[in-house]
PDB file of C-alpha atoms and ligand atoms in Angstrom:
ATOM      1  CA  UNK B   1      48.097 125.029 -78.681  1.00 77.00           C
ATOM      2  CA  UNK B   2      48.516 128.642 -79.747  1.00 82.00           C
ATOM      3  CA  UNK B   3      49.972 129.358 -83.188  1.00 88.00           C
ATOM      4  CA  UNK B   4      51.178 132.562 -84.801  1.00 95.00           C
ATOM      5  CA  UNK B   5      48.388 132.229 -87.390  1.00 91.00           C
ATOM      6  CA  UNK B   6      45.477 132.585 -85.004  1.00 90.00           C
ATOM      7  CA  UNK B   7      44.542 136.329 -84.929  1.00 90.00           C
ATOM      8  CA  UNK B   8      44.588 138.120 -81.569  1.00 95.00           C
ATOM      9  CA  UNK B   9      43.335 141.627 -80.749  1.00 95.00           C
ATOM     10  CA  UNK B  10      46.526 142.469 -78.856  1.00 97.00           C
ATOM     11  CA  UNK B  11      50.180 141.446 -79.253  1.00 98.00           C
ATOM     12  CA  UNK B  12      51.326 138.042 -78.102  1.00 98.00           C
ATOM     13  CA  UNK B  13      53.819 138.078 -75.240  1.00 98.00           C
ATOM     14  CA  UNK B  14      56.773 135.710 -75.530  1.00 98.00           C
ATOM     15  CA  UNK B  15      58.660 134.898 -72.315  1.00 98.00           C
ATOM     16  CA  UNK B  16      62.340 134.573 -73.229  1.00 98.00           C
ATOM     17  CA  UNK B  17      63.689 131.838 -70.988  1.00 98.00           C
ATOM     18  CA  UNK B  18      67.272 133.123 -71.232  1.00 98.00           C
ATOM     19  CA  UNK B  19      66.563 135.149 -68.079  1.00 98.00           C
ATOM     20  CA  UNK B  20      64.745 132.327 -66.273  1.00 98.00           C
ATOM     21  CA  UNK B  21      66.504 130.532 -63.424  1.00 98.00           C
ATOM     22  CA  UNK B  22      68.134 127.570 -65.197  1.00 98.00           C
ATOM     23  CA  UNK B  23      68.080 125.605 -61.924  1.00 98.00           C
ATOM     24  CA  UNK B  24      64.275 125.731 -61.866  1.00 97.00           C
ATOM     25  CA  UNK B  25      63.486 126.107 -65.544  1.00 98.00           C
ATOM     26  CA  UNK B  26      60.234 124.099 -65.695  1.00 98.00           C
ATOM     27  CA  UNK B  27      58.816 125.893 -62.712  1.00 98.00           C
ATOM     28  CA  UNK B  28      59.703 129.368 -64.056  1.00 98.00           C
ATOM     29  CA  UNK B  29      58.239 128.527 -67.495  1.00 98.00           C
ATOM     30  CA  UNK B  30      54.997 127.220 -65.998  1.00 98.00           C
ATOM     31  CA  UNK B  31      54.717 130.346 -63.845  1.00 98.00           C
ATOM     32  CA  UNK B  32      55.315 132.639 -66.850  1.00 98.00           C
ATOM     33  CA  UNK B  33      52.551 130.890 -68.815  1.00 98.00           C
ATOM     34  CA  UNK B  34      50.234 130.954 -65.782  1.00 98.00           C
ATOM     35  CA  UNK B  35      50.958 134.697 -65.458  1.00 98.00           C
ATOM     36  CA  UNK B  36      49.652 135.234 -69.005  1.00 98.00           C
ATOM     37  CA  UNK B  37      52.621 134.735 -71.353  1.00 98.00           C
ATOM     38  CA  UNK B  38      51.392 133.292 -74.655  1.00 98.00           C
ATOM     39  CA  UNK B  39      54.546 131.460 -75.622  1.00 98.00           C
ATOM     40  CA  UNK B  40      58.064 130.572 -74.557  1.00 98.00           C
ATOM     41  CA  UNK B  41      60.942 132.078 -76.567  1.00 98.00           C
ATOM     42  CA  UNK B  42      64.013 129.838 -76.599  1.00 98.00           C
ATOM     43  CA  UNK B  43      67.308 131.598 -77.467  1.00 98.00           C
ATOM     44  CA  UNK B  44      69.795 129.265 -79.119  1.00 98.00           C
ATOM     45  CA  UNK B  45      73.364 130.611 -79.516  1.00 98.00           C
ATOM     46  CA  UNK B  46      76.213 128.714 -81.127  1.00 98.00           C
ATOM     47  CA  UNK B  47      79.316 130.606 -79.981  1.00 98.00           C
ATOM     48  CA  UNK B  48      79.925 131.610 -83.608  1.00 98.00           C
ATOM     49  CA  UNK B  49      77.069 133.733 -84.973  1.00 98.00           C
ATOM     50  CA  UNK B  50      77.183 135.272 -81.489  1.00 98.00           C
ATOM     51  CA  UNK B  51      79.952 134.691 -78.925  1.00 97.00           C
ATOM     52  CA  UNK B  52      77.671 133.216 -76.263  1.00 98.00           C
ATOM     53  CA  UNK B  53      76.495 129.609 -75.811  1.00 98.00           C
ATOM     54  CA  UNK B  54      73.052 128.955 -74.381  1.00 98.00           C
ATOM     55  CA  UNK B  55      70.801 125.957 -74.980  1.00 98.00           C
ATOM     56  CA  UNK B  56      69.899 123.380 -77.604  1.00 98.00           C
ATOM     57  CA  UNK B  57      67.396 120.668 -78.553  1.00 98.00           C
ATOM     58  CA  UNK B  58      67.682 118.904 -75.173  1.00 98.00           C
ATOM     59  CA  UNK B  59      66.244 121.950 -73.420  1.00 98.00           C
ATOM     60  CA  UNK B  60      63.328 121.975 -75.882  1.00 98.00           C
ATOM     61  CA  UNK B  61      62.781 118.243 -75.337  1.00 98.00           C
ATOM     62  CA  UNK B  62      62.549 118.748 -71.566  1.00 98.00           C
ATOM     63  CA  UNK B  63      60.232 121.740 -71.931  1.00 98.00           C
ATOM     64  CA  UNK B  64      57.980 119.842 -74.340  1.00 98.00           C
ATOM     65  CA  UNK B  65      57.743 116.948 -71.878  1.00 98.00           C
ATOM     66  CA  UNK B  66      56.979 119.247 -68.944  1.00 98.00           C
ATOM     67  CA  UNK B  67      54.619 121.571 -70.859  1.00 98.00           C
ATOM     68  CA  UNK B  68      52.949 119.572 -73.648  1.00 98.00           C
ATOM     69  CA  UNK B  69      50.667 122.432 -74.753  1.00 97.00           C
ATOM     70  CA  UNK B  70      53.232 125.265 -74.716  1.00 98.00           C
ATOM     71  CA  UNK B  71      54.130 127.053 -77.951  1.00 98.00           C
ATOM     72  CA  UNK B  72      57.937 126.896 -78.178  1.00 98.00           C
ATOM     73  CA  UNK B  73      59.288 129.768 -80.315  1.00 98.00           C
ATOM     74  CA  UNK B  74      62.931 128.864 -80.991  1.00 99.00           C
ATOM     75  CA  UNK B  75      65.254 131.721 -82.022  1.00 99.00           C
ATOM     76  CA  UNK B  76      68.348 130.340 -83.749  1.00 99.00           C
ATOM     77  CA  UNK B  77      71.248 132.770 -83.383  1.00 99.00           C
ATOM     78  CA  UNK B  78      73.473 130.332 -85.250  1.00 98.00           C
ATOM     79  CA  UNK B  79      75.569 130.327 -88.416  1.00 98.00           C
ATOM     80  CA  UNK B  80      74.173 127.050 -89.830  1.00 98.00           C
ATOM     81  CA  UNK B  81      70.448 126.795 -89.040  1.00 98.00           C
ATOM     82  CA  UNK B  82      69.787 124.043 -91.617  1.00 98.00           C
ATOM     83  CA  UNK B  83      71.503 121.325 -89.602  1.00 98.00           C
ATOM     84  CA  UNK B  84      69.388 122.149 -86.536  1.00 98.00           C
ATOM     85  CA  UNK B  85      65.928 121.853 -88.130  1.00 98.00           C
ATOM     86  CA  UNK B  86      65.555 118.082 -87.636  1.00 98.00           C
ATOM     87  CA  UNK B  87      66.975 118.032 -84.070  1.00 98.00           C
ATOM     88  CA  UNK B  88      64.644 120.829 -82.946  1.00 99.00           C
ATOM     89  CA  UNK B  89      61.649 119.287 -84.733  1.00 98.00           C
ATOM     90  CA  UNK B  90      62.332 115.928 -83.064  1.00 98.00           C
ATOM     91  CA  UNK B  91      62.663 117.682 -79.709  1.00 98.00           C
ATOM     92  CA  UNK B  92      59.204 119.272 -80.037  1.00 98.00           C
ATOM     93  CA  UNK B  93      59.789 122.871 -81.175  1.00 98.00           C
ATOM     94  CA  UNK B  94      56.712 124.675 -82.532  1.00 98.00           C
ATOM     95  CA  UNK B  95      58.510 127.344 -84.543  1.00 98.00           C
ATOM     96  CA  UNK B  96      62.078 128.094 -85.718  1.00 98.00           C
ATOM     97  CA  UNK B  97      63.400 131.574 -86.543  1.00 99.00           C
ATOM     98  CA  UNK B  98      66.753 131.898 -88.322  1.00 98.00           C
ATOM     99  CA  UNK B  99      68.652 135.036 -89.360  1.00 99.00           C
ATOM    100  CA  UNK B 100      68.725 136.793 -92.731  1.00 98.00           C
ATOM    101  CA  UNK B 101      72.466 137.476 -92.139  1.00 98.00           C
ATOM    102  CA  UNK B 102      73.136 133.747 -92.701  1.00 98.00           C
ATOM    103  CA  UNK B 103      70.581 133.251 -95.502  1.00 98.00           C
ATOM    104  CA  UNK B 104      72.583 134.012 -98.643  1.00 98.00           C
ATOM    105  CA  UNK B 105      69.823 134.016-101.286  1.00 98.00           C
ATOM    106  CA  UNK B 106      66.160 133.357-101.970  1.00 98.00           C
ATOM    107  CA  UNK B 107      66.840 129.707-102.826  1.00 98.00           C
ATOM    108  CA  UNK B 108      68.394 129.193 -99.393  1.00 98.00           C
ATOM    109  CA  UNK B 109      65.379 130.845 -97.746  1.00 98.00           C
ATOM    110  CA  UNK B 110      62.996 128.603 -99.666  1.00 98.00           C
ATOM    111  CA  UNK B 111      65.006 125.511 -98.686  1.00 98.00           C
ATOM    112  CA  UNK B 112      65.087 126.434 -94.998  1.00 98.00           C
ATOM    113  CA  UNK B 113      61.406 127.422 -94.808  1.00 98.00           C
ATOM    114  CA  UNK B 114      60.439 124.297 -96.769  1.00 98.00           C
ATOM    115  CA  UNK B 115      62.391 122.056 -94.404  1.00 98.00           C
ATOM    116  CA  UNK B 116      60.846 123.736 -91.354  1.00 98.00           C
ATOM    117  CA  UNK B 117      57.335 123.436 -92.843  1.00 98.00           C
ATOM    118  CA  UNK B 118      57.871 119.788 -93.790  1.00 98.00           C
ATOM    119  CA  UNK B 119      58.587 119.083 -90.130  1.00 98.00           C
ATOM    120  CA  UNK B 120      55.250 120.640 -89.093  1.00 97.00           C
ATOM    121  CA  UNK B 121      56.646 123.896 -87.692  1.00 98.00           C
ATOM    122  CA  UNK B 122      56.373 127.514 -88.789  1.00 98.00           C
ATOM    123  CA  UNK B 123      59.422 129.567 -89.768  1.00 98.00           C
ATOM    124  CA  UNK B 124      60.636 133.069 -88.978  1.00 98.00           C
ATOM    125  CA  UNK B 125      63.311 135.358 -90.412  1.00 98.00           C
ATOM    126  CA  UNK B 126      65.273 137.679 -88.099  1.00 99.00           C
ATOM    127  CA  UNK B 127      67.346 140.821 -88.700  1.00 99.00           C
ATOM    128  CA  UNK B 128      70.010 142.326 -86.436  1.00 98.00           C
ATOM    129  CA  UNK B 129      70.115 146.051 -85.600  1.00 98.00           C
ATOM    130  CA  UNK B 130      73.115 146.944 -87.839  1.00 98.00           C
ATOM    131  CA  UNK B 131      71.845 144.954 -90.836  1.00 98.00           C
ATOM    132  CA  UNK B 132      70.286 146.987 -93.655  1.00 98.00           C
ATOM    133  CA  UNK B 133      66.582 146.369 -94.152  1.00 98.00           C
ATOM    134  CA  UNK B 134      67.060 145.336 -97.781  1.00 98.00           C
ATOM    135  CA  UNK B 135      69.047 142.272 -96.613  1.00 98.00           C
ATOM    136  CA  UNK B 136      65.712 140.946 -95.382  1.00 98.00           C
ATOM    137  CA  UNK B 137      63.352 142.443 -97.957  1.00 98.00           C
ATOM    138  CA  UNK B 138      65.502 141.326-100.939  1.00 98.00           C
ATOM    139  CA  UNK B 139      64.960 137.755 -99.735  1.00 98.00           C
ATOM    140  CA  UNK B 140      61.194 138.310 -99.663  1.00 98.00           C
ATOM    141  CA  UNK B 141      60.944 139.893-103.075  1.00 96.00           C
ATOM    142  CA  UNK B 142      58.477 138.018-105.242  1.00 92.00           C
ATOM    143  CA  UNK B 143      56.322 136.937-102.288  1.00 95.00           C
ATOM    144  CA  UNK B 144      56.570 135.388 -98.879  1.00 97.00           C
ATOM    145  CA  UNK B 145      57.316 131.635 -98.907  1.00 97.00           C
ATOM    146  CA  UNK B 146      54.507 129.440 -97.567  1.00 97.00           C
ATOM    147  CA  UNK B 147      55.289 128.588 -93.970  1.00 97.00           C
ATOM    148  CA  UNK B 148      57.068 131.856 -93.166  1.00 98.00           C
ATOM    149  CA  UNK B 149      54.930 133.173 -90.316  1.00 98.00           C
ATOM    150  CA  UNK B 150      57.147 135.735 -88.606  1.00 98.00           C
ATOM    151  CA  UNK B 151      59.640 138.536 -89.181  1.00 98.00           C
ATOM    152  CA  UNK B 152      61.779 139.207 -86.108  1.00 98.00           C
ATOM    153  CA  UNK B 153      63.400 142.599 -85.627  1.00 99.00           C
ATOM    154  CA  UNK B 154      66.221 142.493 -83.067  1.00 99.00           C
ATOM    155  CA  UNK B 155      66.206 145.580 -80.863  1.00 99.00           C
ATOM    156  CA  UNK B 156      69.548 144.677 -79.235  1.00 98.00           C
ATOM    157  CA  UNK B 157      72.637 143.079 -80.717  1.00 98.00           C
ATOM    158  CA  UNK B 158      72.009 139.402 -80.033  1.00 98.00           C
ATOM    159  CA  UNK B 159      74.082 137.591 -77.441  1.00 97.00           C
ATOM    160  CA  UNK B 160      72.562 138.137 -74.032  1.00 97.00           C
ATOM    161  CA  UNK B 161      69.540 139.442 -72.202  1.00 98.00           C
ATOM    162  CA  UNK B 162      69.385 142.623 -70.146  1.00 98.00           C
ATOM    163  CA  UNK B 163      70.758 145.033 -72.778  1.00 98.00           C
ATOM    164  CA  UNK B 164      69.401 148.501 -73.594  1.00 98.00           C
ATOM    165  CA  UNK B 165      66.770 148.878 -76.334  1.00 98.00           C
ATOM    166  CA  UNK B 166      68.080 150.360 -79.622  1.00 98.00           C
ATOM    167  CA  UNK B 167      65.325 152.753 -80.780  1.00 98.00           C
ATOM    168  CA  UNK B 168      66.773 153.101 -84.318  1.00 98.00           C
ATOM    169  CA  UNK B 169      65.233 149.754 -85.229  1.00 98.00           C
ATOM    170  CA  UNK B 170      61.715 151.182 -84.972  1.00 98.00           C
ATOM    171  CA  UNK B 171      61.983 152.689 -88.478  1.00 98.00           C
ATOM    172  CA  UNK B 172      62.821 149.290 -89.921  1.00 97.00           C
ATOM    173  CA  UNK B 173      59.925 147.792 -88.000  1.00 98.00           C
ATOM    174  CA  UNK B 174      57.416 150.333 -89.280  1.00 98.00           C
ATOM    175  CA  UNK B 175      58.512 149.622 -92.850  1.00 98.00           C
ATOM    176  CA  UNK B 176      58.188 145.857 -92.380  1.00 98.00           C
ATOM    177  CA  UNK B 177      54.833 146.187 -90.622  1.00 98.00           C
ATOM    178  CA  UNK B 178      53.513 148.376 -93.456  1.00 97.00           C
ATOM    179  CA  UNK B 179      54.607 145.948 -96.138  1.00 97.00           C
ATOM    180  CA  UNK B 180      54.103 142.554 -94.482  1.00 97.00           C
ATOM    181  CA  UNK B 181      52.178 142.937 -91.201  1.00 94.00           C
ATOM    182  CA  UNK B 182      48.705 143.892 -90.037  1.00 88.00           C
ATOM    183  CA  UNK B 183      45.667 141.929 -88.915  1.00 85.00           C
ATOM    184  CA  UNK B 184      44.849 140.633 -92.415  1.00 88.00           C
ATOM    185  CA  UNK B 185      48.366 139.286 -92.985  1.00 93.00           C
ATOM    186  CA  UNK B 186      49.634 135.785 -92.247  1.00 93.00           C
ATOM    187  CA  UNK B 187      52.906 137.335 -91.048  1.00 97.00           C
ATOM    188  CA  UNK B 188      53.532 138.543 -87.522  1.00 98.00           C
ATOM    189  CA  UNK B 189      56.199 141.090 -86.636  1.00 98.00           C
ATOM    190  CA  UNK B 190      58.160 140.178 -83.500  1.00 98.00           C
ATOM    191  CA  UNK B 191      60.560 142.411 -81.608  1.00 98.00           C
ATOM    192  CA  UNK B 192      63.218 141.075 -79.260  1.00 98.00           C
ATOM    193  CA  UNK B 193      65.568 142.852 -76.880  1.00 98.00           C
ATOM    194  CA  UNK B 194      65.400 145.521 -74.200  1.00 98.00           C
ATOM    195  CA  UNK B 195      61.595 145.729 -74.122  1.00 99.00           C
ATOM    196  CA  UNK B 196      60.031 146.789 -70.820  1.00 98.00           C
ATOM    197  CA  UNK B 197      56.617 148.055 -69.729  1.00 98.00           C
ATOM    198  CA  UNK B 198      58.022 151.607 -70.090  1.00 98.00           C
ATOM    199  CA  UNK B 199      58.939 151.344 -73.793  1.00 98.00           C
ATOM    200  CA  UNK B 200      56.473 148.680 -74.994  1.00 98.00           C
ATOM    201  CA  UNK B 201      53.996 151.259 -76.296  1.00 98.00           C
ATOM    202  CA  UNK B 202      56.563 152.407 -78.931  1.00 98.00           C
ATOM    203  CA  UNK B 203      57.081 148.797 -79.955  1.00 98.00           C
ATOM    204  CA  UNK B 204      53.346 148.204 -80.315  1.00 98.00           C
ATOM    205  CA  UNK B 205      52.854 151.491 -82.174  1.00 98.00           C
ATOM    206  CA  UNK B 206      55.556 150.492 -84.677  1.00 98.00           C
ATOM    207  CA  UNK B 207      53.407 147.497 -85.639  1.00 97.00           C
ATOM    208  CA  UNK B 208      54.807 144.607 -83.590  1.00 98.00           C
ATOM    209  CA  UNK B 209      52.364 141.885 -82.684  1.00 96.00           C
ATOM    210  CA  UNK B 210      54.759 139.596 -80.828  1.00 98.00           C
ATOM    211  CA  UNK B 211      56.760 141.119 -77.963  1.00 98.00           C
ATOM    212  CA  UNK B 212      59.659 139.173 -76.430  1.00 99.00           C
ATOM    213  CA  UNK B 213      60.762 139.780 -72.871  1.00 98.00           C
ATOM    214  CA  UNK B 214      63.483 138.129 -70.805  1.00 98.00           C
ATOM    215  CA  UNK B 215      64.898 140.393 -68.081  1.00 98.00           C
ATOM    216  CA  UNK B 216      61.858 142.664 -67.628  1.00 98.00           C
ATOM    217  CA  UNK B 217      59.752 139.588 -66.885  1.00 98.00           C
ATOM    218  CA  UNK B 218      62.007 137.042 -65.175  1.00 98.00           C
ATOM    219  CA  UNK B 219      63.976 139.794 -63.423  1.00 98.00           C
ATOM    220  CA  UNK B 220      60.834 140.974 -61.601  1.00 98.00           C
ATOM    221  CA  UNK B 221      59.477 139.242 -58.495  1.00 98.00           C
ATOM    222  CA  UNK B 222      57.090 136.464 -59.511  1.00 98.00           C
ATOM    223  CA  UNK B 223      54.037 138.122 -58.017  1.00 98.00           C
ATOM    224  CA  UNK B 224      54.568 141.007 -60.480  1.00 98.00           C
ATOM    225  CA  UNK B 225      54.700 138.837 -63.607  1.00 98.00           C
ATOM    226  CA  UNK B 226      50.967 139.169 -64.461  1.00 98.00           C
ATOM    227  CA  UNK B 227      51.294 142.973 -64.259  1.00 98.00           C
ATOM    228  CA  UNK B 228      54.491 143.033 -66.340  1.00 98.00           C
ATOM    229  CA  UNK B 229      52.819 140.888 -69.036  1.00 98.00           C
ATOM    230  CA  UNK B 230      49.662 143.001 -68.949  1.00 98.00           C
ATOM    231  CA  UNK B 231      51.696 146.202 -69.332  1.00 98.00           C
ATOM    232  CA  UNK B 232      53.831 144.795 -72.171  1.00 98.00           C
ATOM    233  CA  UNK B 233      50.660 143.796 -74.020  1.00 98.00           C
ATOM    234  CA  UNK B 234      49.026 147.217 -73.516  1.00 98.00           C
TER     235      UNK B 234
HETATM  236  C1  DX5 D   1      69.102 138.410 -77.229  1.00 81.64           C
HETATM  237  C2  DX5 D   1      67.979 137.388 -77.232  1.00 81.64           C
HETATM  238  C3  DX5 D   1      66.765 137.888 -76.556  1.00 81.64           C
HETATM  239  C4  DX5 D   1      66.964 138.203 -75.086  1.00 81.64           C
HETATM  240  C5  DX5 D   1      66.061 139.301 -74.676  1.00 81.64           C
HETATM  241  O1  DX5 D   1      70.203 137.905 -77.879  1.00 81.64           O
HETATM  242  O2  DX5 D   1      67.624 137.014 -78.544  1.00 81.64           O
HETATM  243  O3  DX5 D   1      65.636 137.020 -76.729  1.00 81.64           O
HETATM  244  O4  DX5 D   1      66.773 137.071 -74.280  1.00 81.64           O
HETATM  245  O5  DX5 D   1      66.412 139.727 -73.407  1.00 81.64           O
HETATM  246  P1  DX5 D   1      65.869 141.087 -72.772  1.00 81.64           P
HETATM  247  O6  DX5 D   1      64.372 141.077 -72.880  1.00 81.64           O
HETATM  248  O7  DX5 D   1      66.365 141.027 -71.366  1.00 81.64           O
HETATM  249  O8  DX5 D   1      66.506 142.175 -73.563  1.00 81.64           O
HETATM  250 ZN1   ZN D   2      65.608 135.937 -78.913  1.00 81.64          ZN
END
């Protein structure tokens, strides 16, 4: 199974299943992986951190059963990530990303990352477009906790797929990539929201090495998926 740790010459492409057809989820996920996607990105929304409701551990359990080797990158857009670590671990998640907006201090970050690591997963920390960069970097001052494998920069306000890319976040991304990213680092920089073949080169140039796509991928006819993934990867 792929991990975030294994170096790759080009960015990883994460298929965000929020834009898959929920009535044929397994089939769409298998087709996305067959078309070249490296991992499946699972958007969890709690109706509180964001207004929308999407999916939970039962979806991950079904995906794990159907696709035993798939890397399941779970993005928790929730107010209380701590209570979801065990349910997602039991369901078969590979990785859990939670948000810096709901991580009040370094001790809380250490607790969350430690709990994720203890359950055999890697952890990620995400930042929303309006959130100041120091909200994330203050938490990382003094070193990155063991087990934190990913920093996720949201390029739309979280809540749904199909929104327009917010280019302002590229500055934040460049700063994070300079400080924490690069091929020699154990941290990957992921970007999520509004990414298409036409703007992916800016995302790659800013230093992202994991690119999430929902609508640009699942919204295209299936026969175009290999081309979309190839063009996102560059
Ligand atoms: C947004 C989610 C994203 C979303 C991306 O709240 O976190 O993962 O599915 O969708 P697109 O690629 O369509 O912007
Ligand atoms: Zn996401």
